[in-house]
Amino acid sequence: MEPTEYTLMDEAEEGMWWYRAIHARLAHALAALPPGARVLDAGCGTGGFLRRLEGTLPGLRRVGLEYDGGAAQRAAAKSGAAVACGDVNRLPFADGSFDAVVSVDVLCHRGVTESLALAEFHRILAPGGRVILNLPAFEWLRSAHDTRVHNARRYTAPAARRLLAGAGFGGIETRYWNSLLLPLMVAQRKILSRGEDAPSDVAPFPPWLDAALTAVDRAERRLLAAGARFPAGGSVLAVAARP
């Protein structure tokens, strides 16, 4: 990403509603892991999820990986977890080292080769281990923010399923989220901030607005827990297992 984006992330991920929303979904997907399970955050940025994971599921053994050296240092300092500087295309870990791999908006990056990264995730997972991916949805939602964070691809749920199946994963589940707020996302990206010089999507929100967006997200999570499925959303969450 652009260096300024790491700074924005570092400042915003503790309090911005979107980070709370994705972190809650990731923690839910990891909740069934037993104490002592080994979890890799591949592309951990400045360490927000690693830090939140310590408070939410404290029995897990947390490891981060980040390509940018400065961000890796921030992540280690923020989270207290072990953080390696490295490339998801060539992970510096032994076969079967982890029980779960989490990766948020990394597979989409222009420096990442999807087939290599997924093969590496498969390799470092123990049999039965899970991979949890968050991916930006729909090419038509591309905006200046994608340019700032060097996104080369956006996804649909069926495309994510095909990628995981092709990499040898099974038990694949994909779903859209950030669905109730999708109309606002479209308005923000395609009308209000459609210029190439538009500011980053990562920024502090006024408290009243952050609280309102959080309330909508919580309502969406309750609907999903009750069995609802949305045909579209701002992101795709994909969960799969290594056989």
Short mmCIF file of C-alpha atoms in Angstrom, two decimals:
data_model
loop_
_atom_site.label_atom_id
_atom_site.label_comp_id
_atom_site.label_asym_id
_atom_site.label_seq_id
_atom_site.Cartn_x
_atom_site.Cartn_y
_atom_site.Cartn_z
CA MET A 1 0.00 0.00 0.00
CA GLU A 2 0.96 3.65 -0.11
CA PRO A 3 2.91 4.52 3.08
CA THR A 4 0.23 7.02 4.09
CA GLU A 5 -2.35 4.23 4.07
CA TYR A 6 -0.41 2.31 6.72
CA THR A 7 -0.41 5.41 8.89
CA LEU A 8 -4.15 5.87 8.41
CA MET A 9 -4.75 2.20 9.22
CA ASP A 10 -2.60 2.37 12.33
CA GLU A 11 -4.57 5.33 13.61
CA ALA A 12 -8.06 4.13 12.62
CA GLU A 13 -8.20 0.36 13.15
CA GLU A 14 -8.77 0.55 16.90
CA GLY A 15 -11.91 2.63 16.56
CA MET A 16 -13.28 2.73 13.00
CA TRP A 17 -16.54 0.82 12.56
CA TRP A 18 -15.34 -1.16 9.49
CA TYR A 19 -12.42 -2.66 11.37
CA ARG A 20 -14.64 -3.61 14.28
CA ALA A 21 -17.04 -5.22 11.82
CA ILE A 22 -14.49 -7.37 10.00
CA HIS A 23 -12.65 -8.25 13.22
CA ALA A 24 -15.91 -9.50 14.75
CA ARG A 25 -16.55 -11.73 11.75
CA LEU A 26 -13.03 -13.14 11.78
CA ALA A 27 -13.17 -13.86 15.51
CA HIS A 28 -16.51 -15.63 15.04
CA ALA A 29 -14.97 -17.81 12.33
CA LEU A 30 -12.09 -18.72 14.67
CA ALA A 31 -14.19 -19.24 17.81
CA ALA A 32 -14.30 -23.04 17.52
CA LEU A 33 -10.50 -23.38 17.64
CA PRO A 34 -9.17 -25.02 20.82
CA PRO A 35 -6.79 -23.20 23.18
CA GLY A 36 -3.26 -23.28 21.87
CA ALA A 37 -4.32 -23.37 18.22
CA ARG A 38 -1.90 -21.59 15.89
CA VAL A 39 -3.31 -18.69 13.85
CA LEU A 40 -1.51 -16.72 11.13
CA ASP A 41 -2.72 -13.28 10.08
CA ALA A 42 -1.24 -13.17 6.58
CA GLY A 43 -0.97 -9.52 5.62
CA CYS A 44 -1.58 -8.24 9.13
CA GLY A 45 -0.98 -4.57 8.34
CA THR A 46 -0.30 -2.65 11.53
CA GLY A 47 -1.60 -5.37 13.83
CA GLY A 48 -5.13 -4.36 14.72
CA PHE A 49 -6.68 -7.80 14.38
CA LEU A 50 -3.80 -9.53 16.17
CA ARG A 51 -4.34 -7.16 19.08
CA ARG A 52 -8.10 -7.63 19.10
CA LEU A 53 -7.70 -11.40 18.88
CA GLU A 54 -5.70 -11.40 22.10
CA GLY A 55 -8.64 -9.85 23.91
CA THR A 56 -11.36 -11.88 22.17
CA LEU A 57 -9.79 -15.36 22.01
CA PRO A 58 -6.78 -15.12 24.33
CA GLY A 59 -5.88 -18.82 24.24
CA LEU A 60 -4.75 -18.78 20.62
CA ARG A 61 -1.13 -18.60 19.51
CA ARG A 62 -0.97 -15.54 17.25
CA VAL A 63 1.52 -14.92 14.45
CA GLY A 64 1.49 -12.14 11.88
CA LEU A 65 3.09 -11.70 8.48
CA GLU A 66 3.43 -8.34 6.72
CA TYR A 67 5.31 -7.39 3.56
CA ASP A 68 6.10 -3.82 4.65
CA GLY A 69 8.86 -3.80 7.25
CA GLY A 70 7.72 -0.65 9.01
CA ALA A 71 4.16 -1.94 9.29
CA ALA A 72 5.44 -5.28 10.60
CA GLN A 73 7.28 -3.45 13.37
CA ARG A 74 4.16 -1.46 14.25
CA ALA A 75 2.09 -4.66 14.27
CA ALA A 76 4.47 -6.42 16.66
CA ALA A 77 4.58 -3.41 19.00
CA LYS A 78 0.81 -2.95 18.95
CA SER A 79 -0.21 -6.58 19.37
CA GLY A 80 2.58 -8.23 21.30
CA ALA A 81 2.46 -11.08 18.78
CA ALA A 82 5.32 -12.52 16.75
CA VAL A 83 5.29 -10.78 13.36
CA ALA A 84 7.47 -11.81 10.43
CA CYS A 85 8.30 -9.60 7.48
CA GLY A 86 7.64 -11.58 4.32
CA ASP A 87 5.65 -12.30 1.19
CA VAL A 88 2.43 -14.34 1.00
CA ASN A 89 3.64 -15.74 -2.32
CA ARG A 90 6.54 -17.41 -0.45
CA LEU A 91 5.63 -17.85 3.20
CA PRO A 92 8.56 -18.33 5.61
CA PHE A 93 6.86 -21.11 7.58
CA ALA A 94 7.13 -24.89 7.60
CA ASP A 95 4.47 -27.22 6.20
CA GLY A 96 1.52 -27.71 8.55
CA SER A 97 2.59 -24.92 10.91
CA PHE A 98 -0.88 -23.43 11.50
CA ASP A 99 -4.41 -24.44 12.40
CA ALA A 100 -5.92 -21.36 10.74
CA VAL A 101 -4.87 -18.65 8.31
CA VAL A 102 -6.67 -15.32 8.20
CA SER A 103 -6.05 -12.89 5.34
CA VAL A 104 -7.94 -9.61 4.93
CA ASP A 105 -7.92 -7.86 1.55
CA VAL A 106 -4.56 -9.34 0.55
CA LEU A 107 -5.33 -11.79 -2.26
CA CYS A 108 -6.58 -8.82 -4.27
CA HIS A 109 -3.25 -6.97 -4.11
CA ARG A 110 -1.32 -6.36 -7.33
CA GLY A 111 1.84 -7.85 -5.78
CA VAL A 112 0.08 -11.11 -4.93
CA THR A 113 -0.27 -14.06 -7.30
CA GLU A 114 -3.51 -15.75 -6.29
CA SER A 115 -2.43 -19.28 -7.15
CA LEU A 116 0.89 -18.97 -5.30
CA ALA A 117 -0.63 -17.41 -2.17
CA LEU A 118 -3.43 -19.97 -1.94
CA ALA A 119 -0.96 -22.82 -2.48
CA GLU A 120 1.14 -21.41 0.35
CA PHE A 121 -1.88 -21.11 2.65
CA HIS A 122 -2.73 -24.74 1.86
CA ARG A 123 0.86 -25.84 2.49
CA ILE A 124 1.28 -24.22 5.92
CA LEU A 125 -2.11 -25.41 7.22
CA ALA A 126 -2.32 -28.62 9.19
CA PRO A 127 -4.87 -31.14 7.85
CA GLY A 128 -8.31 -29.87 8.79
CA GLY A 129 -6.99 -26.34 9.18
CA ARG A 130 -9.11 -23.41 8.02
CA VAL A 131 -8.43 -20.45 5.77
CA ILE A 132 -10.55 -17.31 6.21
CA LEU A 133 -10.36 -14.68 3.50
CA ASN A 134 -11.91 -11.26 3.23
CA LEU A 135 -12.02 -9.90 -0.32
CA PRO A 136 -13.31 -6.66 -1.83
CA ALA A 137 -16.43 -7.28 -3.90
CA PHE A 138 -17.36 -6.39 -7.49
CA GLU A 139 -15.17 -4.76 -10.11
CA TRP A 140 -17.81 -2.09 -10.62
CA LEU A 141 -17.09 -0.87 -7.07
CA ARG A 142 -13.48 -0.03 -7.98
CA SER A 143 -12.51 3.45 -6.80
CA ALA A 144 -9.57 5.68 -5.94
CA HIS A 145 -9.21 3.75 -2.69
CA ASP A 146 -8.29 0.61 -4.64
CA THR A 147 -5.52 2.57 -6.32
CA ARG A 148 -4.20 3.81 -2.98
CA VAL A 149 -4.01 0.31 -1.49
CA HIS A 150 -2.79 -1.27 -4.78
CA ASN A 151 -5.79 -3.53 -5.33
CA ALA A 152 -5.63 -5.25 -8.71
CA ARG A 153 -8.79 -7.36 -8.37
CA ARG A 154 -12.22 -7.38 -6.83
CA TYR A 155 -14.32 -10.53 -6.45
CA THR A 156 -17.71 -12.15 -6.50
CA ALA A 157 -18.70 -14.92 -4.11
CA PRO A 158 -18.77 -17.57 -6.89
CA ALA A 159 -15.31 -16.48 -8.10
CA ALA A 160 -13.90 -16.79 -4.58
CA ARG A 161 -15.41 -20.27 -4.29
CA ARG A 162 -13.82 -21.35 -7.58
CA LEU A 163 -10.41 -20.05 -6.54
CA LEU A 164 -10.48 -21.95 -3.26
CA ALA A 165 -11.72 -25.15 -4.86
CA GLY A 166 -9.00 -24.89 -7.51
CA ALA A 167 -6.39 -24.58 -4.76
CA GLY A 168 -7.53 -27.85 -3.18
CA PHE A 169 -9.67 -26.51 -0.33
CA GLY A 170 -12.97 -28.08 0.68
CA GLY A 171 -15.95 -27.21 2.85
CA ILE A 172 -16.07 -23.82 1.17
CA GLU A 173 -18.52 -21.18 2.38
CA THR A 174 -18.77 -17.74 0.81
CA ARG A 175 -21.06 -14.86 1.64
CA TYR A 176 -21.37 -11.16 1.01
CA TRP A 177 -21.32 -8.74 3.91
CA ASN A 178 -21.50 -4.97 4.36
CA SER A 179 -24.72 -5.45 2.41
CA LEU A 180 -27.16 -3.16 4.21
CA LEU A 181 -24.69 -0.30 3.79
CA LEU A 182 -23.92 -1.09 0.14
CA PRO A 183 -26.08 1.78 -1.22
CA LEU A 184 -24.11 4.26 0.89
CA MET A 185 -20.86 2.68 -0.28
CA VAL A 186 -21.91 3.07 -3.91
CA ALA A 187 -22.86 6.71 -3.33
CA GLN A 188 -19.56 7.43 -1.60
CA ARG A 189 -17.38 5.74 -4.20
CA LYS A 190 -19.23 6.53 -7.40
CA ILE A 191 -20.71 9.96 -6.72
CA LEU A 192 -19.10 11.79 -3.81
CA SER A 193 -15.50 10.54 -4.18
CA ARG A 194 -15.16 9.32 -7.71
CA GLY A 195 -12.09 11.37 -8.66
CA GLU A 196 -8.63 9.80 -8.72
CA ASP A 197 -7.51 12.29 -6.05
CA ALA A 198 -10.35 11.34 -3.68
CA PRO A 199 -9.30 10.84 -0.04
CA SER A 200 -8.82 7.39 1.48
CA ASP A 201 -11.81 5.41 2.73
CA VAL A 202 -9.86 4.86 5.96
CA ALA A 203 -10.43 7.80 8.26
CA PRO A 204 -11.92 8.64 11.65
CA PHE A 205 -15.69 9.10 11.54
CA PRO A 206 -17.69 11.52 13.67
CA PRO A 207 -18.83 9.56 16.76
CA TRP A 208 -22.52 9.79 15.88
CA LEU A 209 -21.90 8.46 12.36
CA ASP A 210 -19.59 5.70 13.54
CA ALA A 211 -22.21 4.62 16.08
CA ALA A 212 -24.93 4.59 13.39
CA LEU A 213 -22.84 2.51 10.98
CA THR A 214 -21.93 0.10 13.78
CA ALA A 215 -25.62 -0.33 14.64
CA VAL A 216 -26.44 -1.17 11.02
CA ASP A 217 -23.60 -3.69 10.90
CA ARG A 218 -24.79 -5.35 14.11
CA ALA A 219 -28.27 -5.63 12.63
CA GLU A 220 -26.79 -7.26 9.54
CA ARG A 221 -24.88 -9.77 11.68
CA ARG A 222 -28.08 -10.68 13.50
CA LEU A 223 -29.81 -11.27 10.17
CA LEU A 224 -26.95 -13.45 8.94
CA ALA A 225 -27.00 -15.44 12.18
CA ALA A 226 -30.71 -16.03 11.63
CA GLY A 227 -30.00 -17.50 8.20
CA ALA A 228 -30.35 -14.50 5.90
CA ARG A 229 -28.16 -14.35 2.78
CA PHE A 230 -27.54 -11.22 0.77
CA PRO A 231 -27.07 -11.20 -3.02
CA ALA A 232 -24.45 -8.45 -2.87
CA GLY A 233 -22.24 -6.53 -0.46
CA GLY A 234 -19.09 -4.49 -0.22
CA SER A 235 -16.97 -7.53 0.70
CA VAL A 236 -16.88 -11.30 0.32
CA LEU A 237 -16.03 -13.44 3.35
CA ALA A 238 -14.81 -16.92 2.38
CA VAL A 239 -14.08 -19.80 4.76
CA ALA A 240 -12.63 -23.14 3.65
CA ALA A 241 -10.71 -26.10 5.05
CA ARG A 242 -7.65 -28.05 4.05
CA PRO A 243 -8.75 -31.69 3.70
#
